[in-house]
Coordinates of C-alpha atoms in Angstrom, one line a residue:
X25 CA -31.7 15.8 -26.3
X26 CA -30.7 15.6 -29.8
X27 CA -32.1 15.0 -33.3
X28 CA -29.7 12.5 -34.0
X29 CA -30.4 8.7 -34.0
X30 CA -27.9 5.9 -32.7
X31 CA -28.7 4.1 -36.2
X32 CA -27.2 7.0 -37.9
X33 CA -23.7 5.7 -36.9
X34 CA -24.2 2.6 -39.4
X35 CA -24.2 4.9 -42.3
X36 CA -20.7 6.4 -41.0
X37 CA -17.3 5.0 -42.1
X38 CA -16.0 5.9 -38.8
X39 CA -18.4 3.2 -37.0
X40 CA -20.1 0.9 -39.6
X41 CA -17.1 -1.1 -40.8
X42 CA -15.7 -1.6 -37.2
X43 CA -19.3 -2.5 -36.2
X44 CA -19.8 -5.0 -39.0
X45 CA -16.1 -6.5 -38.3
X46 CA -16.8 -7.0 -34.5
X47 CA -20.2 -8.8 -35.3
X48 CA -18.8 -11.1 -37.9
X49 CA -15.9 -12.1 -35.3
X50 CA -18.5 -12.7 -32.6
X51 CA -20.7 -15.0 -35.3
X52 CA -17.6 -16.9 -36.1
X53 CA -16.3 -17.6 -33.0
X54 CA -19.8 -19.1 -32.0
X55 CA -20.5 -20.9 -35.2
X56 CA -17.1 -22.7 -35.0
X57 CA -17.8 -23.6 -31.5
X58 CA -21.3 -24.9 -31.8
X59 CA -20.2 -26.9 -35.1
X60 CA -17.4 -28.5 -33.0
X61 CA -19.8 -29.4 -30.5
X62 CA -22.2 -31.2 -32.9
X63 CA -19.3 -32.7 -34.6
X64 CA -17.9 -34.2 -31.1
X65 CA -21.3 -35.0 -29.8
X66 CA -23.0 -36.6 -32.9
X67 CA -20.7 -37.5 -35.8
X68 CA -17.7 -39.2 -34.1
X69 CA -19.3 -42.2 -32.5
X70 CA -17.8 -41.2 -28.8
X71 CA -19.6 -42.4 -25.6
X72 CA -21.8 -40.0 -24.1
X73 CA -19.3 -39.7 -21.1
X74 CA -16.5 -38.8 -23.3
X75 CA -18.7 -36.6 -25.4
X76 CA -19.7 -34.5 -22.4
X77 CA -16.2 -34.6 -20.9
X78 CA -15.0 -32.6 -23.9
X79 CA -18.1 -30.4 -23.9
X80 CA -17.1 -29.5 -20.3
X81 CA -13.5 -28.8 -21.3
X82 CA -14.2 -26.8 -24.2
X83 CA -15.2 -23.5 -22.5
X84 CA -12.0 -23.6 -20.4
X85 CA -9.8 -23.9 -23.6
X86 CA -11.6 -21.1 -25.1
X87 CA -11.3 -18.7 -21.8
X88 CA -7.8 -19.8 -20.8
X89 CA -6.0 -17.2 -23.4
X90 CA -7.9 -14.3 -21.6
X91 CA -5.8 -15.3 -18.6
X92 CA -2.6 -15.9 -20.2
X93 CA -2.5 -13.0 -22.8
X94 CA -5.1 -9.9 -22.0
X95 CA -2.4 -7.8 -20.2
X96 CA 0.0 -8.2 -23.4
X97 CA -3.0 -7.7 -25.9
X98 CA -3.6 -4.3 -23.8
X99 CA -0.1 -3.1 -24.3
X100 CA 0.0 -3.8 -27.8
X101 CA -3.3 -2.0 -28.2
X102 CA -2.0 1.1 -26.6
X103 CA 1.3 1.0 -28.3
X104 CA 0.2 0.4 -32.1
X105 CA -2.5 1.9 -34.6
X106 CA -5.7 0.2 -33.9
X107 CA -7.0 -0.4 -37.3
X108 CA -3.6 -2.2 -38.8
X109 CA -3.9 -4.5 -35.4
X110 CA -7.5 -5.3 -36.4
X111 CA -6.5 -6.4 -39.9
X112 CA -3.6 -8.5 -38.5
X113 CA -6.4 -10.4 -36.3
X114 CA -8.8 -10.8 -39.0
X115 CA -5.8 -12.5 -41.0
X116 CA -5.0 -14.6 -37.9
X117 CA -8.6 -15.7 -37.8
X118 CA -8.5 -16.8 -41.4
X119 CA -5.6 -19.1 -40.9
X120 CA -7.4 -20.4 -37.8
X121 CA -10.3 -21.3 -39.8
X122 CA -8.4 -22.9 -42.5
X123 CA -6.9 -25.3 -39.8
X124 CA -10.5 -25.7 -38.5
X125 CA -11.6 -27.1 -42.0
X126 CA -8.8 -29.7 -42.1
X127 CA -9.6 -30.6 -38.5
X128 CA -13.4 -31.0 -39.1
X129 CA -13.0 -33.5 -42.1
X130 CA -9.8 -35.2 -40.5
X131 CA -12.1 -35.7 -37.3
X132 CA -9.0 -34.6 -35.3
X133 CA -10.4 -33.8 -31.7
X134 CA -7.0 -32.5 -30.5
X135 CA -6.7 -30.3 -33.3
X136 CA -10.3 -28.9 -32.9
X137 CA -9.3 -27.7 -29.5
X138 CA -6.1 -25.9 -30.7
X139 CA -8.3 -24.0 -33.1
X140 CA -10.7 -23.3 -30.2
X141 CA -7.6 -21.9 -28.3
X142 CA -6.4 -19.8 -31.2
X143 CA -10.0 -18.5 -31.4
X144 CA -9.9 -17.5 -27.7
X145 CA -6.7 -15.8 -28.4
X146 CA -8.2 -14.2 -31.4
X147 CA -11.1 -12.9 -29.1
X148 CA -8.5 -11.9 -26.3
X149 CA -6.4 -9.8 -28.7
X150 CA -9.3 -8.1 -30.2
X151 CA -11.1 -7.3 -27.0
X152 CA -8.9 -4.3 -25.8
X153 CA -9.1 -2.7 -29.2
X154 CA -13.0 -3.5 -29.5
X155 CA -14.0 -1.0 -26.5
X156 CA -10.7 1.5 -26.6
X157 CA -11.6 2.5 -30.5
X158 CA -14.8 3.5 -29.8
X159 CA -13.9 6.6 -27.8
X160 CA -11.5 7.5 -30.9
X161 CA -14.1 6.9 -33.3
X162 CA -17.2 8.5 -31.6
X163 CA -18.3 11.9 -30.3
X164 CA -19.0 11.9 -26.5
X165 CA -22.8 12.0 -27.1
X166 CA -22.3 9.3 -29.3
X167 CA -20.8 6.8 -27.0
X168 CA -23.9 5.6 -25.5
X169 CA -25.4 4.6 -28.7
X170 CA -22.5 3.1 -30.1
X171 CA -21.7 0.8 -27.1
X172 CA -25.6 -0.1 -27.5
X173 CA -24.9 -1.0 -31.1
X174 CA -22.1 -3.0 -30.3
X175 CA -23.6 -5.0 -27.8
X176 CA -26.7 -5.6 -29.5
X177 CA -24.9 -6.5 -32.7
X178 CA -22.6 -8.8 -30.4
X179 CA -25.6 -10.5 -28.7
X180 CA -27.6 -11.2 -32.1
X181 CA -24.3 -12.4 -33.9
X182 CA -23.3 -14.8 -30.8
X183 CA -27.0 -16.1 -31.4
X184 CA -26.7 -16.5 -34.9
X185 CA -23.6 -17.9 -35.1
X186 CA -24.5 -20.6 -32.4
X187 CA -27.7 -21.6 -34.7
X188 CA -25.9 -21.4 -38.1
X189 CA -23.0 -23.6 -37.1
X190 CA -24.9 -26.2 -35.1
X191 CA -27.5 -26.4 -38.0
X192 CA -24.9 -26.9 -40.8
X193 CA -23.2 -29.2 -39.2
X194 CA -26.1 -31.3 -38.5
X195 CA -26.9 -31.7 -42.0
X196 CA -25.0 -35.0 -42.1
X197 CA -22.3 -35.8 -44.9
X198 CA -22.7 -32.5 -46.4
X199 CA -22.5 -30.9 -42.8
X200 CA -18.7 -30.8 -42.5
X201 CA -18.3 -29.1 -45.9
X202 CA -21.2 -26.6 -45.3
X203 CA -19.9 -25.7 -41.8
X204 CA -16.0 -25.2 -43.2
X205 CA -17.2 -22.9 -45.9
X206 CA -19.4 -21.0 -43.7
X207 CA -16.4 -20.3 -41.2
X208 CA -13.9 -19.3 -43.9
X209 CA -16.2 -17.2 -45.5
X210 CA -17.1 -15.2 -42.3
X211 CA -13.5 -14.8 -41.5
X212 CA -12.5 -13.5 -44.9
X213 CA -15.9 -11.2 -44.9
X214 CA -14.4 -9.9 -41.4
X215 CA -11.1 -9.1 -43.1
X216 CA -12.7 -7.3 -45.9
X217 CA -14.7 -5.1 -43.4
X218 CA -11.6 -4.3 -41.5
X219 CA -9.9 -3.0 -44.5
X220 CA -12.8 0.0 -44.4
X221 CA -12.1 1.0 -40.8
X222 CA -10.5 4.3 -40.4
X223 CA -7.2 4.7 -38.8
X224 CA -7.3 4.7 -35.1
X225 CA -3.7 6.1 -33.9
X226 CA -1.8 4.8 -30.9
X227 CA -2.5 6.3 -27.9
X228 CA 0.6 5.5 -26.1
X229 CA 3.2 4.9 -28.8
X230 CA 6.2 5.4 -26.5
X231 CA 5.1 2.5 -24.1
X232 CA 7.8 0.2 -23.2
X233 CA 6.5 -3.3 -23.6
X234 CA 6.5 -5.5 -20.6
X235 CA 7.4 -9.1 -21.8
X236 CA 6.4 -10.3 -18.1
X237 CA 2.7 -11.3 -18.5
X238 CA 2.2 -12.0 -14.9
X239 CA 3.7 -8.6 -13.8
X240 CA 1.7 -6.9 -16.5
X241 CA -1.8 -8.4 -15.3
X242 CA -0.9 -7.1 -12.0
X243 CA -0.6 -3.5 -13.8
X244 CA -3.6 -3.9 -15.5
X245 CA -5.5 -4.6 -12.4
X246 CA -3.8 -1.8 -10.8
X247 CA -5.2 0.6 -13.6
X248 CA -8.6 -0.6 -12.9
X249 CA -8.0 -0.2 -8.9
X250 CA -6.9 3.4 -9.4
X251 CA -10.4 4.7 -10.0
X252 CA -13.3 3.3 -7.5
X253 CA -15.7 4.1 -9.8
X254 CA -14.0 2.2 -12.7
X255 CA -13.0 -0.8 -10.5
X256 CA -16.7 -1.1 -9.5
X257 CA -17.9 -0.7 -13.0
X258 CA -15.5 -3.4 -14.2
X259 CA -17.0 -5.7 -11.1
X260 CA -20.3 -4.8 -12.5
X261 CA -19.4 -5.7 -16.2
X262 CA -17.9 -9.1 -14.7
X263 CA -21.0 -9.7 -12.7
X264 CA -23.0 -9.5 -15.9
X265 CA -21.0 -12.3 -17.5
X266 CA -21.3 -14.5 -14.3
X267 CA -25.2 -14.0 -14.3
X268 CA -25.3 -14.3 -18.1
X269 CA -23.2 -17.6 -18.1
X270 CA -25.3 -19.2 -15.0
X271 CA -28.4 -18.5 -16.8
X272 CA -27.3 -19.4 -20.3
X273 CA -25.5 -22.7 -19.4
X274 CA -28.7 -23.9 -17.5
X275 CA -30.9 -23.1 -20.4
X276 CA -30.4 -26.5 -22.3
X277 CA -31.3 -29.0 -19.2
X278 CA -34.2 -26.2 -18.0
X279 CA -35.9 -26.3 -21.5
X280 CA -36.0 -30.1 -21.4
X281 CA -36.7 -30.9 -18.0
X282 CA -38.7 -28.0 -16.9
X283 CA -40.2 -26.6 -19.9
X284 CA -40.5 -30.0 -21.8
X285 CA -39.2 -28.7 -24.9
X286 CA -36.8 -30.1 -27.6
X287 CA -34.1 -28.3 -29.7
X288 CA -36.6 -25.6 -31.2
X289 CA -37.8 -24.6 -27.9
X290 CA -33.9 -24.3 -26.7
X291 CA -33.3 -22.1 -29.7
X292 CA -36.2 -20.0 -28.9
X293 CA -35.1 -19.5 -25.2
X294 CA -31.7 -18.6 -26.3
X295 CA -33.2 -16.2 -29.0
X296 CA -35.3 -14.5 -26.4
X297 CA -32.5 -14.0 -23.9
X298 CA -30.4 -12.4 -26.8
X299 CA -32.8 -10.5 -28.5
X300 CA -33.8 -9.0 -24.9
X301 CA -30.2 -7.9 -24.4
X302 CA -30.2 -6.3 -27.9
X303 CA -33.4 -4.3 -27.3
X304 CA -32.1 -3.2 -23.8
X305 CA -28.7 -2.2 -25.2
X306 CA -30.4 -0.1 -28.0
X307 CA -33.0 1.5 -25.7
X308 CA -30.0 2.7 -23.3
X309 CA -29.2 5.9 -25.8
X310 CA -33.0 7.0 -25.9
X311 CA -33.6 6.4 -22.0
X312 CA -30.2 8.3 -21.4
X313 CA -30.6 11.2 -23.4
X314 CA -27.3 10.5 -25.6
X315 CA -25.3 10.7 -22.4
X316 CA -23.5 8.2 -20.3
X317 CA -26.5 7.6 -17.9
X318 CA -25.2 5.5 -15.1
X319 CA -28.4 5.8 -13.4
X320 CA -29.5 3.1 -15.8
X321 CA -27.4 0.6 -14.1
X322 CA -29.4 0.2 -10.9
X323 CA -32.5 0.2 -13.0
X324 CA -31.2 -2.7 -14.8
X325 CA -30.1 -4.5 -12.0
X326 CA -33.7 -4.2 -10.5
X327 CA -35.1 -5.6 -13.4
X328 CA -32.7 -8.5 -13.9
X329 CA -33.5 -9.6 -10.0
X330 CA -37.0 -9.1 -10.2
X331 CA -37.6 -11.2 -13.7
X332 CA -35.1 -14.0 -12.6
X333 CA -37.3 -14.4 -9.4
X334 CA -40.3 -14.7 -11.5
X335 CA -38.6 -16.9 -13.6
X336 CA -38.3 -19.4 -10.3
X337 CA -41.7 -18.9 -9.5
X338 CA -43.3 -19.4 -13.0
X339 CA -42.2 -23.0 -13.3
X340 CA -40.6 -24.6 -10.2
X341 CA -41.4 -28.2 -10.9
X342 CA -40.4 -30.6 -13.6
X343 CA -42.9 -30.7 -16.8
X344 CA -45.0 -33.6 -17.0
X345 CA -44.5 -33.5 -20.8
X346 CA -41.5 -33.8 -22.9
X347 CA -40.2 -33.3 -26.4
X348 CA -42.5 -30.4 -27.2
X349 CA -42.1 -28.8 -30.3
X350 CA -42.2 -24.7 -30.7
X351 CA -45.9 -24.8 -31.6
X352 CA -46.8 -27.0 -28.9
X353 CA -44.7 -25.1 -26.4
X354 CA -46.4 -21.8 -27.5
X355 CA -49.8 -23.3 -26.7
X356 CA -48.8 -24.8 -23.4
X357 CA -50.3 -23.0 -20.2
X358 CA -48.0 -20.5 -18.6
X359 CA -45.7 -20.1 -21.6
X360 CA -46.3 -16.7 -22.1
X361 CA -44.9 -15.8 -18.7
X362 CA -41.6 -17.9 -19.2
X363 CA -41.2 -16.2 -22.7
X364 CA -41.7 -12.6 -21.0
X365 CA -39.4 -13.3 -18.2
X366 CA -36.6 -14.4 -20.7
X367 CA -36.9 -11.4 -22.7
X368 CA -36.9 -8.9 -19.8
X369 CA -34.2 -10.4 -18.2
X370 CA -32.1 -9.7 -21.3
X371 CA -33.7 -6.2 -21.7
X372 CA -32.6 -5.3 -18.3
X373 CA -29.2 -7.2 -18.6
X374 CA -28.6 -4.8 -21.6
X375 CA -29.6 -1.8 -19.6
X376 CA -27.1 -2.8 -17.0
X377 CA -24.2 -3.6 -19.2
X378 CA -24.0 -0.8 -21.9
X379 CA -23.7 2.3 -19.5
X380 CA -21.0 0.5 -17.5
X381 CA -18.9 -0.2 -20.8
X382 CA -19.5 3.7 -21.5
X383 CA -18.4 4.8 -18.0
X384 CA -15.3 2.8 -18.4
X385 CA -14.5 4.6 -21.5
X386 CA -15.4 8.0 -20.4
X387 CA -13.6 7.9 -17.2
X388 CA -10.2 5.9 -18.1
X389 CA -7.4 7.9 -19.2
X390 CA -7.3 7.5 -23.1
X391 CA -3.7 6.3 -23.2
X392 CA -4.8 3.5 -20.5
X393 CA -7.8 2.5 -21.8
X394 CA -6.8 -0.6 -23.8
X395 CA -5.0 -1.7 -20.5
X396 CA -8.1 -1.3 -18.5
X397 CA -10.2 -3.2 -21.0
X398 CA -7.6 -5.9 -21.0
X399 CA -7.9 -6.1 -17.0
X400 CA -11.7 -6.1 -17.6
X401 CA -11.5 -9.0 -19.7
X402 CA -9.1 -10.9 -17.2
X403 CA -11.9 -10.3 -14.5
X404 CA -14.7 -11.5 -16.9
X405 CA -12.9 -14.6 -17.5
X406 CA -12.5 -15.3 -14.0
X407 CA -16.3 -14.5 -13.2
X408 CA -17.2 -16.9 -16.1
X409 CA -15.2 -19.6 -14.4
X410 CA -16.5 -18.9 -10.9
X411 CA -20.1 -19.1 -12.9
X412 CA -19.4 -22.5 -14.1
X413 CA -18.0 -23.6 -10.7
X414 CA -21.3 -22.4 -8.8
X415 CA -23.6 -24.1 -11.3
X416 CA -21.8 -27.4 -11.0
X417 CA -21.6 -26.9 -7.1
X418 CA -25.2 -26.3 -6.6
X419 CA -26.2 -29.0 -8.9
X420 CA -24.1 -31.3 -6.7
X421 CA -25.8 -30.1 -3.7
X422 CA -29.1 -31.1 -5.2
X423 CA -30.4 -27.6 -6.2
X424 CA -33.1 -27.8 -9.2
X425 CA -32.4 -25.6 -12.2
X426 CA -35.4 -23.2 -10.9
X427 CA -33.5 -22.9 -7.8
X428 CA -30.3 -22.0 -9.3
X429 CA -32.2 -19.2 -11.0
X430 CA -33.5 -18.2 -7.5
X431 CA -30.1 -18.3 -6.0
X432 CA -28.5 -16.2 -8.8
X433 CA -31.3 -13.6 -8.7
X434 CA -30.9 -13.2 -4.9
X435 CA -26.9 -13.0 -5.4
X436 CA -27.5 -10.2 -8.3
X437 CA -29.7 -8.1 -5.5
X438 CA -26.9 -8.6 -3.0
X439 CA -23.9 -7.7 -5.5
X440 CA -25.9 -4.7 -6.4
X441 CA -26.6 -3.4 -3.0
X442 CA -22.8 -4.0 -2.1
X443 CA -21.8 -2.1 -5.5
X444 CA -24.1 1.0 -4.8
X445 CA -23.0 1.0 -1.0
X446 CA -19.3 1.2 -2.3
X447 CA -20.1 3.9 -5.0
X448 CA -23.3 5.8 -4.0
X449 CA -23.1 7.5 -7.4
X450 CA -24.9 5.0 -9.1
X451 CA -27.7 5.1 -7.0
X452 CA -28.0 8.7 -6.5
X453 CA -27.8 9.0 -10.5
X454 CA -30.5 6.5 -10.4
X455 CA -33.0 8.5 -8.4
X456 CA -32.1 11.5 -10.3
X457 CA -32.9 10.0 -13.6
X458 CA -36.3 8.5 -12.3
X459 CA -37.3 12.0 -10.8
X460 CA -36.0 14.1 -13.6
X461 CA -37.7 11.9 -16.5
X462 CA -40.8 11.2 -14.7
X463 CA -41.3 15.0 -14.3
X464 CA -39.7 16.5 -17.5
X465 CA -39.2 16.5 -21.2
X466 CA -35.7 18.0 -21.7
X467 CA -34.1 19.8 -24.4
X468 CA -30.2 20.4 -24.1
X469 CA -28.2 22.9 -26.0
X470 CA -24.4 23.7 -25.9
X471 CA -23.7 20.8 -23.5
X472 CA -20.2 20.3 -25.1
X473 CA -19.2 23.8 -23.6
X474 CA -18.6 22.2 -20.4
X475 CA -15.2 21.4 -20.1
X476 CA -14.3 17.3 -20.4
X477 CA -11.6 17.9 -17.8
X478 CA -10.2 20.5 -15.3
X479 CA -11.9 22.6 -12.7
X480 CA -14.9 25.0 -14.1
X481 CA -17.6 27.4 -12.1
X482 CA -21.2 26.7 -13.4
X483 CA -23.6 29.5 -12.9
X484 CA -27.3 29.0 -13.4
X485 CA -30.5 31.0 -12.7
X486 CA -32.6 29.0 -10.0
X487 CA -36.4 28.3 -11.0
X488 CA -37.2 25.1 -8.9
X489 CA -36.2 22.8 -6.5
X490 CA -35.3 20.4 -9.2
X491 CA -32.8 22.6 -10.9
X492 CA -29.6 21.0 -9.3
X493 CA -30.8 17.5 -10.1
X494 CA -31.6 18.6 -13.9
X495 CA -28.4 20.2 -14.2
X496 CA -26.7 16.9 -12.6
X497 CA -28.2 14.8 -14.6
X498 CA -27.3 16.3 -18.0
X499 CA -23.7 17.3 -17.2
X500 CA -21.6 14.0 -18.2
X501 CA -19.2 14.8 -15.3
X502 CA -19.8 14.9 -11.6
X503 CA -20.9 18.5 -10.3
X504 CA -20.5 19.7 -6.8
X505 CA -23.8 21.7 -6.3
X506 CA -23.7 24.7 -3.8
X507 CA -27.3 25.0 -2.3
X508 CA -29.2 26.7 0.5
X509 CA -28.9 24.5 3.4
X510 CA -32.7 24.3 3.7
X511 CA -33.1 22.7 0.2
X512 CA -30.1 20.4 1.1
X513 CA -32.0 19.1 3.9
X514 CA -35.3 18.3 1.8
X515 CA -36.1 14.7 2.8
X516 CA -35.4 12.2 0.3
X517 CA -33.6 14.6 -1.8
X518 CA -31.1 15.2 1.2
X519 CA -29.5 11.7 0.4
X520 CA -28.7 12.5 -3.4
X521 CA -27.4 15.9 -2.5
X522 CA -25.1 14.4 0.3
X523 CA -24.2 11.5 -2.1
X524 CA -23.4 14.1 -4.9
X525 CA -21.2 16.1 -2.3
X526 CA -23.3 19.1 -2.7
X527 CA -22.2 22.1 -0.6
X528 CA -24.6 23.7 1.8
X529 CA -24.4 27.3 2.3
X530 CA -26.3 29.9 4.4
X531 CA -26.7 33.6 4.5
X532 CA -24.3 35.4 6.6
X533 CA -27.0 36.6 9.2
X534 CA -28.3 32.8 9.5
X535 CA -24.8 30.9 10.0
X536 CA -21.8 32.8 9.2
X537 CA -19.5 29.9 10.3
X538 CA -21.5 27.6 7.5
X539 CA -21.1 30.4 4.8
X540 CA -17.2 30.3 5.2
X541 CA -17.1 26.8 5.2
X542 CA -19.1 26.7 2.1
X543 CA -16.5 28.9 0.4
X544 CA -13.6 26.8 1.6
X545 CA -15.3 23.6 0.2
X546 CA -15.8 25.5 -2.8
X547 CA -12.2 26.5 -3.4
X548 CA -11.0 23.1 -2.3
X549 CA -13.2 21.4 -4.9
X550 CA -11.8 23.6 -7.7
X551 CA -8.3 23.3 -6.7
X552 CA -8.9 19.3 -7.1
X553 CA -10.2 19.8 -10.7
X554 CA -13.9 19.4 -10.1
X555 CA -17.1 21.2 -11.4
X556 CA -19.0 23.3 -9.0
X557 CA -22.3 24.9 -9.7
X558 CA -23.8 27.7 -8.0
X559 CA -27.2 29.6 -8.2
X560 CA -26.2 33.2 -7.7
X561 CA -29.7 34.8 -7.1
X562 CA -29.4 33.5 -3.6
X563 CA -32.7 31.6 -3.8
X564 CA -35.4 30.3 -6.0
X565 CA -37.4 33.0 -8.0
X566 CA -40.8 33.8 -6.7
X567 CA -42.2 35.6 -9.8
X568 CA -40.4 33.7 -12.8
X569 CA -38.0 36.2 -13.6
X570 CA -34.0 36.3 -12.9
X571 CA -33.2 38.2 -9.7
X572 CA -29.9 40.1 -9.6
X573 CA -26.9 37.7 -9.1
X574 CA -25.2 38.3 -5.7
X575 CA -21.4 38.8 -5.4
X576 CA -20.8 35.3 -3.9
X577 CA -19.3 34.6 -7.3
X578 CA -17.0 37.3 -7.2
X579 CA -15.7 36.1 -4.1
X580 CA -15.4 32.3 -5.5
X581 CA -13.2 33.7 -8.5
X582 CA -11.1 36.0 -6.6
X583 CA -9.9 33.1 -4.5
X584 CA -9.4 30.7 -7.4
X585 CA -9.7 32.0 -11.0
X586 CA -11.4 29.3 -13.3
X587 CA -13.4 29.3 -16.4
X588 CA -17.0 30.2 -15.9
X589 CA -19.8 28.3 -17.9
X590 CA -23.3 30.5 -17.7
X591 CA -26.3 28.2 -17.8
X592 CA -30.0 29.1 -18.5
X593 CA -33.1 27.0 -17.4
X594 CA -36.2 27.7 -19.6
X595 CA -39.8 26.4 -19.0
X596 CA -39.3 25.5 -15.5
X597 CA -41.8 28.2 -14.0
X598 CA -45.0 27.0 -13.5
X599 CA -43.6 23.3 -13.5
X600 CA -43.7 20.9 -10.3
X601 CA -41.6 22.0 -7.6
X602 CA -41.4 25.4 -9.0
X603 CA -42.9 28.4 -6.8
X604 CA -45.4 29.9 -9.1
X605 CA -48.4 28.7 -7.2
X606 CA -47.3 30.3 -3.8
X607 CA -47.2 33.6 -5.9
X608 CA -50.8 33.3 -6.6
X609 CA -52.0 33.1 -2.9
X610 CA -55.0 30.9 -2.5
X611 CA -55.9 30.9 -6.0
X612 CA -53.8 27.7 -6.7
X613 CA -53.4 26.5 -10.3
X614 CA -52.3 23.0 -11.2
X615 CA -48.6 22.5 -11.7
X616 CA -47.5 20.8 -14.8
X617 CA -46.2 17.4 -14.8
X618 CA -43.9 16.0 -17.6
X619 CA -43.3 19.7 -18.7
X620 CA -41.2 20.7 -21.7
X621 CA -38.4 22.3 -20.7
X622 CA -35.0 23.4 -21.9
X623 CA -31.1 23.8 -20.7
X624 CA -28.6 26.1 -22.3
X625 CA -25.4 26.2 -21.9
X626 CA -23.0 29.3 -23.0
X627 CA -19.6 29.5 -24.0
X628 CA -17.0 29.5 -21.2
X629 CA -15.7 32.8 -19.8
X630 CA -12.4 33.2 -18.5
X631 CA -12.4 34.4 -14.9
X632 CA -10.8 37.8 -15.7
X633 CA -14.1 38.7 -17.8
X634 CA -16.5 37.1 -15.3
X635 CA -18.4 39.0 -12.6
X636 CA -21.7 38.9 -11.2
X637 CA -23.2 41.5 -13.5
X638 CA -21.7 39.9 -16.7
X639 CA -22.8 36.3 -15.7
X640 CA -26.2 37.7 -15.0
X641 CA -26.4 39.3 -18.4
X642 CA -25.1 36.2 -20.3
X643 CA -27.8 33.9 -18.4
X644 CA -30.4 36.4 -19.0
X645 CA -29.6 36.1 -22.9
X646 CA -29.5 32.3 -22.9
X647 CA -32.6 32.1 -21.3
X648 CA -34.6 34.8 -23.4
X649 CA -38.0 35.3 -23.0
X650 CA -39.0 31.8 -21.9
X651 CA -39.1 31.7 -18.2

């Protein structure tokens, strides 16, 4: 779709310093937490029971600020310039880590929990800024790639932070000092990188701050619930954290009991999952063609379910051996299947989460996005608590860890079906994405000419039965297509067209009532600010040439004057689902699969300058000589 690469963003000041700052923050959160766990578990001489109690309390202490302060953090992120807020948050992190140094050396458990709460507060304050700043810094076509990089960076930083914090604290007498130097140095580095982040103006500077945290939390939930697609996207994001929390919390015991591995094998399993998420996050840009492609979300959920199921079948019984090192595990029978399952669960989780974040960012009002993200963070925290409760509950009922994996895999399938039933747009875009990307290689020109908001009429030449799916899969906003009723009723495609709220139309001699209903529905859609696409030739070309545009487009614009965007499809003639073969009688030639095609968008025309003849000429110019 574009020659650009998401990694180019890492060379741009509008993204790279922010990327480094958020990655360093994620690293430090987990380095401190893991160092704290190792200190409490192995260096303070506590009983196993007491150390275990502290280990269970720690996640609750870290999550608590998300419930208490997320709504207020969302307001602050809307009201004030974001870059300055980030710097204040990073200074707060330095202070918290200096306090952690004292707590490490004084062996004060209660103070370590205070620092843990402060780091939770740090993440609570940074969260709404983290995702709300991206739409301000990035172009729309960069949003999916930028989110992919952020998720990749966060996933890898979390893994490296856990490994570094735990490894340094385990160095004996020198470990406390080493871990202390690490967390302070990373906090300082995060502040220094934040100094290079360009300004990000306040999106709601006149916002009146609501000091009632409970009331503002309710308001944040209302912002999410105002748009069904956003609400279900937030539910999907929260489910990702539920799914990930169950899996990662079970991995230590799973590694020991069912894989027979030691600490090095545990590090490997965590690394495989984290690397998988990073790879999946990066793949989103390439698979989506630089746009917010929510069709990847069902693809991700299907993969998460299948490979979580396979993980259950790969090792359902406890291992006969224990204490395997990394080398011995890699030589053990069946290990490659488990390695592949863990990596691919992560890959499909990345494909699942990145488009959801990008969709929330692109569909939310800019002046409300930070508060939407704040509400999202509250739900995320709630789902993580529920995940921990589920794990404890299933364990108490006698479930083995593989059976817990199986349960979550089946729940994942059920949740996916529920969400896609509520918002069929996800499944529709998935089917469209699979069909289009299986059959074509698409180049897009001038997509930014389609308005980001408000009504517009799209007019396009008609070459194949797939034209609506191609155009609808490229345009970032939902499009209402007007199509011949017989194409609308094609099996399988009919589900997609109905889900996309396509408008069937017939000729006056075929069904005059249907024709009139179609014009009424077109006018209603434009009045509500939607995009409507028509194919003014009145049918699919039989010879590869553009037929004269009919007068229906004039009737639409006479009733509702809106901007008109001409679109030209190139290279589809002779591809699968075009009519080239039928023009040759019995001398049928093979249709082209995975054809190279192009979709060109012209400059919008005001309704006063747009009539059928003018629009036909514009589409011909856009198409050129390439059918």
